Tab-separated table of C-alpha atoms and ligand atoms in Angstrom:
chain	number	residue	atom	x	y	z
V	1	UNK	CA	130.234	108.468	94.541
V	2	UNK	CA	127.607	109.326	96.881
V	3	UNK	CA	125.727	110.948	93.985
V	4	UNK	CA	125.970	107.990	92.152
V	5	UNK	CA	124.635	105.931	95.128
V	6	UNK	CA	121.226	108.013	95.038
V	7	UNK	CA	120.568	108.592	91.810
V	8	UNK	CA	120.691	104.534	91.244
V	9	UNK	CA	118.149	104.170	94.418
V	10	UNK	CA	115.944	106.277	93.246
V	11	UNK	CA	116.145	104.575	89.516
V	12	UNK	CA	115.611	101.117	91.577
V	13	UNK	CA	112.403	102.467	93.335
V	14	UNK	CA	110.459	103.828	89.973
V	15	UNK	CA	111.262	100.979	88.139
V	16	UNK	CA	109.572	98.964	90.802
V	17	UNK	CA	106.137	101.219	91.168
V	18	UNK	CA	103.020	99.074	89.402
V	19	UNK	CA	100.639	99.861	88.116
V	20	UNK	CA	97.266	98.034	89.141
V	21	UNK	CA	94.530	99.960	87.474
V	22	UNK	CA	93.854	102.134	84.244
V	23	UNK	CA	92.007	104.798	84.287
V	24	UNK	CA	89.096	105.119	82.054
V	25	UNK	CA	90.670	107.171	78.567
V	26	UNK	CA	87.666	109.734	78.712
V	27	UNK	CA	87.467	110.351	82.577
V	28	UNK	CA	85.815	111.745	84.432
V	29	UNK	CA	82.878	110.089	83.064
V	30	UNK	CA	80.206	112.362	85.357
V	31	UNK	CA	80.517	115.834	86.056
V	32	UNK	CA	78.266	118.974	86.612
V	33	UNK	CA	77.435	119.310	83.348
V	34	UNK	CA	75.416	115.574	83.031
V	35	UNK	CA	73.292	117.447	86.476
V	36	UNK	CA	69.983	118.515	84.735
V	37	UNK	CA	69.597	121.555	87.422
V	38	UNK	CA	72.879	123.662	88.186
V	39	UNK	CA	74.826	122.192	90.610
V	40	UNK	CA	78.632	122.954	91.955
V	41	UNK	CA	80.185	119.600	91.696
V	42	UNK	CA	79.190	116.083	92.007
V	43	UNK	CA	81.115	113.623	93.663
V	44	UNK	CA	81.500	110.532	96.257
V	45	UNK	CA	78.897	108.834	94.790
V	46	UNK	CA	77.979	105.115	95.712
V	47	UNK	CA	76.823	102.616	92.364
V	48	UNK	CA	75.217	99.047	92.284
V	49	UNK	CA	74.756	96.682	89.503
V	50	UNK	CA	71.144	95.847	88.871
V	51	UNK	CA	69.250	93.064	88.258
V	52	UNK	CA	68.764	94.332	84.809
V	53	UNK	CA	72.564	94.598	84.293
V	54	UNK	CA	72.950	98.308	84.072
V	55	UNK	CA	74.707	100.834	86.727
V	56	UNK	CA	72.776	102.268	88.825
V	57	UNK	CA	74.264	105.710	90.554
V	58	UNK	CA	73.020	107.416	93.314
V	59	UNK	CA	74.988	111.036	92.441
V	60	UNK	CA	75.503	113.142	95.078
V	61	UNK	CA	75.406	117.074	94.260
V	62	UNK	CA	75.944	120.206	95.279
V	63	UNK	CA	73.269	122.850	93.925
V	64	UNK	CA	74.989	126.495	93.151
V	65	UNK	CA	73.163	127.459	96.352
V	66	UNK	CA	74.817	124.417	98.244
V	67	UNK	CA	71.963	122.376	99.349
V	68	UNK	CA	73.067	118.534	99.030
V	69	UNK	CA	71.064	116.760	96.055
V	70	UNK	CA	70.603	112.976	95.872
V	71	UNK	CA	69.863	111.581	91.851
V	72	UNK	CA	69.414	108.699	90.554
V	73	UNK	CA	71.941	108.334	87.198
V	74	UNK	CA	71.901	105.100	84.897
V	75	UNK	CA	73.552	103.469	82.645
V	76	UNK	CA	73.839	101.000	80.003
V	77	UNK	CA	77.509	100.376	79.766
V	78	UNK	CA	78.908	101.718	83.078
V	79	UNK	CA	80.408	104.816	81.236
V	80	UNK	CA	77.462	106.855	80.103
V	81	UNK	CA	74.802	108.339	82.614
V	82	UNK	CA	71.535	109.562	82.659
V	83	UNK	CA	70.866	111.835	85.538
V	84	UNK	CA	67.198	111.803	86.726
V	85	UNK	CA	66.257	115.661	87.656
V	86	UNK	CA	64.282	114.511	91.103
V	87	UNK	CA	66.141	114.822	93.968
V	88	UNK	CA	65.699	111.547	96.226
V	89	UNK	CA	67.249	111.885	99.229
V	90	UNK	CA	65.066	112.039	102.558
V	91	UNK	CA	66.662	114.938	105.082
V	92	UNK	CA	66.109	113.901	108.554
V	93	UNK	CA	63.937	116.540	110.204
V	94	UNK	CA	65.593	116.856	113.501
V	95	UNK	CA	68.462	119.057	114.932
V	96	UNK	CA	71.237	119.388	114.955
V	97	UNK	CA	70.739	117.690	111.359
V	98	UNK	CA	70.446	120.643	109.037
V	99	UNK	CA	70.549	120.592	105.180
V	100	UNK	CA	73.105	123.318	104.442
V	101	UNK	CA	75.542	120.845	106.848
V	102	UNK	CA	75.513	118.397	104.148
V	103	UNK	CA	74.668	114.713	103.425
V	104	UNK	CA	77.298	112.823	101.198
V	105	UNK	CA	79.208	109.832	100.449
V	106	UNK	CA	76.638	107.615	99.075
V	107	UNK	CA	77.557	103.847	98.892
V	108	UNK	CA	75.105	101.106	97.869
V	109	UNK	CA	74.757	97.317	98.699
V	110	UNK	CA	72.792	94.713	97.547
V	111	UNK	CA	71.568	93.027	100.052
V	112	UNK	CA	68.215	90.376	100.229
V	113	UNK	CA	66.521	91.899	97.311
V	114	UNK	CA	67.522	95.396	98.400
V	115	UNK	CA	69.405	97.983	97.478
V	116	UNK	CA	70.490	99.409	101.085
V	117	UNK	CA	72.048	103.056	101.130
V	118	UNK	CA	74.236	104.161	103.595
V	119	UNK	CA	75.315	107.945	103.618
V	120	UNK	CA	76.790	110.755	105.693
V	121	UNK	CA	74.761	113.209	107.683
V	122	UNK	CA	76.770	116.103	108.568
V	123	UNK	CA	76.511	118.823	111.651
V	124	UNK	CA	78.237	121.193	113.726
V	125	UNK	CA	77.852	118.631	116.365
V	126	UNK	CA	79.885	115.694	114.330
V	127	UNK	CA	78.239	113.752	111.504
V	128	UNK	CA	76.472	110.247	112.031
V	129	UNK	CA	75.198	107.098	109.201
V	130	UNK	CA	71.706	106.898	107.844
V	131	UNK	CA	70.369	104.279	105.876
V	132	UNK	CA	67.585	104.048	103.373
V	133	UNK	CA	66.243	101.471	101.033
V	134	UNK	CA	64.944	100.847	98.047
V	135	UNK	CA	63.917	97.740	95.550
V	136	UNK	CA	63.111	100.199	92.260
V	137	UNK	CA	65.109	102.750	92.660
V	138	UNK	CA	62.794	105.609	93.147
V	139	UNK	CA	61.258	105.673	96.241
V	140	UNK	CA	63.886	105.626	99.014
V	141	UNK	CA	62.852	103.887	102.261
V	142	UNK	CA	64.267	105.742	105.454
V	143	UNK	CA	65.379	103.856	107.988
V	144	UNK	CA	67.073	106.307	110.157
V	145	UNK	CA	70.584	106.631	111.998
V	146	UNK	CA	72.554	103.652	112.476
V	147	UNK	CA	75.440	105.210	114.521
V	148	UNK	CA	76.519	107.461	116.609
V	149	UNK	CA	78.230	110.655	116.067
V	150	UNK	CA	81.111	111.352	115.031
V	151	UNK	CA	81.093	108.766	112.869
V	152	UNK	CA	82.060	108.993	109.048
V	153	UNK	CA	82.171	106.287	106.603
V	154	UNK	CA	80.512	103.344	106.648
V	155	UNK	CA	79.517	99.831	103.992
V	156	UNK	CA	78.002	97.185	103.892
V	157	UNK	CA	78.941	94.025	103.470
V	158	UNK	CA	76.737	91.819	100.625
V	159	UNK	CA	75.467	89.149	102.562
V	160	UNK	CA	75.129	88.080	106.448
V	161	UNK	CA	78.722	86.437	107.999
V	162	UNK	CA	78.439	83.916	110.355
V	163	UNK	CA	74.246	84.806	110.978
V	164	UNK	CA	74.650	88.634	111.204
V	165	UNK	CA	74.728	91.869	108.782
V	166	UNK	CA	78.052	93.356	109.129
V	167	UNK	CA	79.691	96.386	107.938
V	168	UNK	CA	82.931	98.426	108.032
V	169	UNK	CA	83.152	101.717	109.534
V	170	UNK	CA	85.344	104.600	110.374
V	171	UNK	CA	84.166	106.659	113.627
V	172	UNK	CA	86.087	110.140	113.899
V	173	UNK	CA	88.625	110.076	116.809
V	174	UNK	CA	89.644	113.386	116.862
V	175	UNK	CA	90.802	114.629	113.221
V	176	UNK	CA	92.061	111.006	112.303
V	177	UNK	CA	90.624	107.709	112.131
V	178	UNK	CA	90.823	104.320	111.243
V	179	UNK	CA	88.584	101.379	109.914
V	180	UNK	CA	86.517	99.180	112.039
V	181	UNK	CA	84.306	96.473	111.461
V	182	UNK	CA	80.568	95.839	113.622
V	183	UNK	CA	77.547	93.503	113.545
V	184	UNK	CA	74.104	93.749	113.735
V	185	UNK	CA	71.161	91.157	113.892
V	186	UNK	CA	68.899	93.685	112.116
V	187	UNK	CA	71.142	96.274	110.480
V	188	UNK	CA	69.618	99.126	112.576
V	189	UNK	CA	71.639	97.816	116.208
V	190	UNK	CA	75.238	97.241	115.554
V	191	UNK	CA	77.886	96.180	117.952
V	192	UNK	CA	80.639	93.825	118.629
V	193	UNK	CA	83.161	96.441	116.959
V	194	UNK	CA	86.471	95.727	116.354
V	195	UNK	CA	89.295	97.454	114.687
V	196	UNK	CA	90.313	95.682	111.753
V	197	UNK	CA	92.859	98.101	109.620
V	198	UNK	CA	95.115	100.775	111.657
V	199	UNK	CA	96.320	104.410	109.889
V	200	UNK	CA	99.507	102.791	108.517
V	201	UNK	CA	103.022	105.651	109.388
V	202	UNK	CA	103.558	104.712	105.181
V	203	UNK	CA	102.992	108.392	104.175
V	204	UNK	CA	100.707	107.902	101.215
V	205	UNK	CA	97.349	106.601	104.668
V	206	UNK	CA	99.136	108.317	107.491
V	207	UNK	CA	96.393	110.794	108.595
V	208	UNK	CA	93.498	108.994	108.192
V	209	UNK	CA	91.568	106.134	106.679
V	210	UNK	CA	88.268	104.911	106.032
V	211	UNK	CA	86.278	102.289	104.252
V	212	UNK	CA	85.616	103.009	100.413
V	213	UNK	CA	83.851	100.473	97.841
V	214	UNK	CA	81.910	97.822	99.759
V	215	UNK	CA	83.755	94.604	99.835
V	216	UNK	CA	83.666	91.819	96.635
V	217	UNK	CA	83.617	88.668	97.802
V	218	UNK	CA	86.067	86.776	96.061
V	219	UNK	CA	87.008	83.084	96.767
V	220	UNK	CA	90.423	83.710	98.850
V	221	UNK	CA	89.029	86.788	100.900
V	222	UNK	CA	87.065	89.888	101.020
V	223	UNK	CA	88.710	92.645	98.740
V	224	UNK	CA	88.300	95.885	99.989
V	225	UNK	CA	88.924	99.475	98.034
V	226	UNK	CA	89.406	101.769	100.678
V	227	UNK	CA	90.847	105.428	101.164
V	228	UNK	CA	93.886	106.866	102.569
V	229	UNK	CA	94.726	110.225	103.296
V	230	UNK	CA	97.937	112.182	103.972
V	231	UNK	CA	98.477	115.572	105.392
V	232	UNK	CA	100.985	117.884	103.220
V	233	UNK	CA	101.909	121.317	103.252
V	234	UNK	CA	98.915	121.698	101.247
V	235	UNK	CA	96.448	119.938	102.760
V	236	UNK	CA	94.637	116.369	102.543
V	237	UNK	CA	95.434	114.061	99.893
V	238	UNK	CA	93.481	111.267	99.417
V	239	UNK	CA	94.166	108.349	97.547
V	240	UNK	CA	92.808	104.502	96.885
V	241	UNK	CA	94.515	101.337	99.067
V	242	UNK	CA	93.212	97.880	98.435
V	243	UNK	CA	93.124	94.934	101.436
V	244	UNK	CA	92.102	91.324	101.850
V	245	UNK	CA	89.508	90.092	104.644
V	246	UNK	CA	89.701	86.867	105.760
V	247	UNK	CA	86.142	85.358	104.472
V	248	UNK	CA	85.090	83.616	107.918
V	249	UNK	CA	85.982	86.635	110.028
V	250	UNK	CA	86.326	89.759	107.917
V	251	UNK	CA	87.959	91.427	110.816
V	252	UNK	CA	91.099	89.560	110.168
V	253	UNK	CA	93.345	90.925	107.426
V	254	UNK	CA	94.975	88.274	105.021
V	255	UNK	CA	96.492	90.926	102.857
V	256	UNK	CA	97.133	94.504	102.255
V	257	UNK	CA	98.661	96.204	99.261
V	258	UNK	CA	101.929	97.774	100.595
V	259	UNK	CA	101.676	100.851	98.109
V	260	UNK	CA	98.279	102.744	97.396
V	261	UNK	CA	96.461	101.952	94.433
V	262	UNK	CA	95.310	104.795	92.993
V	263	UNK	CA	96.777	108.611	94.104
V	264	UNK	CA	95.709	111.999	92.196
V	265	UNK	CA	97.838	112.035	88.817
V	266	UNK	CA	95.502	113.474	86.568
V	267	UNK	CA	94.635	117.194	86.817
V	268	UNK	CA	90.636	116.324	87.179
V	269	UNK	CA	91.925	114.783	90.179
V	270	UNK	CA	94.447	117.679	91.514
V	271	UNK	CA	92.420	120.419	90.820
V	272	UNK	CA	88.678	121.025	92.197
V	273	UNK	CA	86.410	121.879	95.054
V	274	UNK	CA	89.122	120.127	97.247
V	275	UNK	CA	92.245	119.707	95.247
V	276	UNK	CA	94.189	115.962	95.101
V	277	UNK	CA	91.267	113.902	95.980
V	278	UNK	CA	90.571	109.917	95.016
V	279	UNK	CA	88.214	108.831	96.642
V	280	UNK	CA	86.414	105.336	96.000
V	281	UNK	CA	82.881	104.542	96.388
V	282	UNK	CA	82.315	101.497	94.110
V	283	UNK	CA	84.118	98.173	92.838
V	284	UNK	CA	81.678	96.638	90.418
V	285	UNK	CA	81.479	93.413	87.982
V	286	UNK	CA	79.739	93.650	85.240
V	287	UNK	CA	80.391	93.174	81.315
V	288	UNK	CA	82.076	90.261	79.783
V	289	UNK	CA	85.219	90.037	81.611
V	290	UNK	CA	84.347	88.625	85.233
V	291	UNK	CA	87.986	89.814	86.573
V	292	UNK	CA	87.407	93.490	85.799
V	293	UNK	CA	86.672	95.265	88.736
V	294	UNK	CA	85.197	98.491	87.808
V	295	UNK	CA	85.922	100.984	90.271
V	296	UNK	CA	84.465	104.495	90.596
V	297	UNK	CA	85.384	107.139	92.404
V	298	UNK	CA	85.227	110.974	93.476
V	299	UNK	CA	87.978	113.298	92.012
V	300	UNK	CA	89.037	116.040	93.807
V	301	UNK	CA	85.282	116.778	95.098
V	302	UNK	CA	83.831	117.534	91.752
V	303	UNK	CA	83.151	115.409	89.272
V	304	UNK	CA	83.521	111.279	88.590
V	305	UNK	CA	85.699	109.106	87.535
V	306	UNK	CA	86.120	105.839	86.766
V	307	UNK	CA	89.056	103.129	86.456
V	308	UNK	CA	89.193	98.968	85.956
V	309	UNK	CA	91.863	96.644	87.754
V	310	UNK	CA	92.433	92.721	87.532
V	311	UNK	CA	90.554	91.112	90.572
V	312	UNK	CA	92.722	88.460	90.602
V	313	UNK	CA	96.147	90.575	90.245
V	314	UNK	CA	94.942	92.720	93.259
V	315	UNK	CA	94.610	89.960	95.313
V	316	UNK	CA	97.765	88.327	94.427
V	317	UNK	CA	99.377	91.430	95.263
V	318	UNK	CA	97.507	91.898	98.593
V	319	UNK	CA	98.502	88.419	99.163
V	320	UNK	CA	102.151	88.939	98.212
V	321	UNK	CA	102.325	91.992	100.490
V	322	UNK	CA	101.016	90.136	103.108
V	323	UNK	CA	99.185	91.652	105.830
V	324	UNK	CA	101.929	94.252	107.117
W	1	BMA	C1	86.369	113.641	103.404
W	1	BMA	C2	84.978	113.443	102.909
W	1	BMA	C3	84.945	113.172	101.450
W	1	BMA	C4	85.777	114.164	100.686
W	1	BMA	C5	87.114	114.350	101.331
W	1	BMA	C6	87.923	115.428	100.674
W	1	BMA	O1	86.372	113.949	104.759
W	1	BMA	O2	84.227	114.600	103.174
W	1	BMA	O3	83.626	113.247	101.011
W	1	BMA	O4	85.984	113.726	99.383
W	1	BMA	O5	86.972	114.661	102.676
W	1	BMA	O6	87.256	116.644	100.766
């Protein structure tokens, strides 16, 4: 009898998993092999639509020799990319800062006319945010560190809220962290920081969080792709979550999708530089279908890939969910 019991709650519990996204059939879509120089892997790379309609990616690389690459990639349909050879990225020339640290996790936003770039600077004394800019995408404009260390993740939001840039944001507390959200009048000073989404004891974001995509506004809330990361016997796992902001005050969550969204099923994203890794870095509209959210994302630290969900079913279900 007691067999019986279990076996039917664990029938009950598949049959009620969803599925919110599909993977693209030919992911990953990037990997080493679309770098025109040797690299190691490419991953965690931020995207934007431009004006012109196509994707524009700013791919993040690994050379064999590990020094952290910054290219431009493009494309026509989202799918297929053409990596540009020159490296963009502008180091910043001061200690502790030092290239064979690492710079990574580009995310874009566009912002005024601009295409603003936030990214990770990386060193032995805790990584901080730099931002750059750019209107062509070639030359990148630096405009130097907008946080302090030991800070990790960070994106912008699309537009000012209530007069002033804002942007979530996961500082490092220790070896876990969660998401925050700050202001700025200029987008160099930020401030007025508030936490806004707490590591969650549901296994699947236990260890850590952070921001992922940066937000789509939508007409009930901000929607949010964000990561989650679990500690196993084996290490990290990170997988995609999705949450609602309330559209006034984006520190206030409406809704959060109970389950994640996205974990590593597919081998490209269990097997790699750093095995079972998802890790978002864009949620795009573009193409005919203004309720397909396109979202890309890092597998398992070495190559791309990409997958679509229903902007409208995800923020039903964040809705539905409420906001835990
Ligand atoms: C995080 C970041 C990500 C990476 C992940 C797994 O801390 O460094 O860029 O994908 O670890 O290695």
């Amino acid at each position: 009898m007691h067999w019986q019991a279990t076996e039917v709650a664990v029938a009950n519990t598949s049959s009620t998993m969803e599925t919110f996204v599909t993977r693209y059939g030919a992911n990953p879509i990037l990997t080493v092999d679309d770098i025109p120089d040797r690299a190691n892997c490419v991953f965690n790379s931020g995207a934007v639509v431009a004006d012109d309609g196509s994707v524009m990616m700013l791919v993040n690389t690994w050379t064999s020799d590990w020094t952290p690459k910054f290219m431009w990639a493009r494309s026509l349909d989202g799918v297929r990319f053409e990596v540009s050879p020159q490296n963009v990225v502008v180091p910043p020339d001061e200690y502790p800062y030092v290239p064979h640290e690492g710079i990574f996790d580009t995310r874009i936003t566009k912002l005024e006319g601009w295409y603003y770039i936030t990214y990770n600077v990386a060193s032995r004394l805790g990584g901080r945010i730099r931002l750059c800019r750019t209107r062509d995408f070639s030359r990148l404009e630096d405009l130097g560190f907008i946080t302090q260390p030991d800070h990790r993740n960070c994106v912008l939001f699309p537009e000012k809220i209530n007069g002033a840039y804002a942007r979530l944001e996961r500082p490092n507390v220790g070896d876990s962290g969660d998401i925050y959200i700050s202001y700025s009048p200029d987008l160099i000073h930020w401030g007025r920081t508030k936490l806004v989404l707490e590591r969650n004891t549901r296994y699947w974001e236990s260890a850590k969080i952070g921001p992922g995509a940066p937000p789509v506004k939508t007409a009930q809330g901000w929607l949010c792709i964000y990561h989650g990361c679990r500690e196993s016997m084996n290490g990290f796992q990170y997988s995609a979550g999705c949450m609602l902001l309330d559209l006034a005050d984006p520190s206030r969550v409406i809704g959060k999708m109970r389950d994640c969204l996205m974990w590593p099923q597919e081998l490209y994203e269990q097997v790699g530089q750093v095995n079972n890794v998802v890790f978002p870095t864009a949620a795009l509209q573009f193409g005919d279908d203004p309720d397909t959210l396109n979202i890309y994302y890092g597998c398992a630290d070495t190559c791309i890939g990409l997958a679509t969900a229903s902007i409208r079913t995800l923020v039903e279900k964040c809705l539905a969910d409420g906001p835990l």
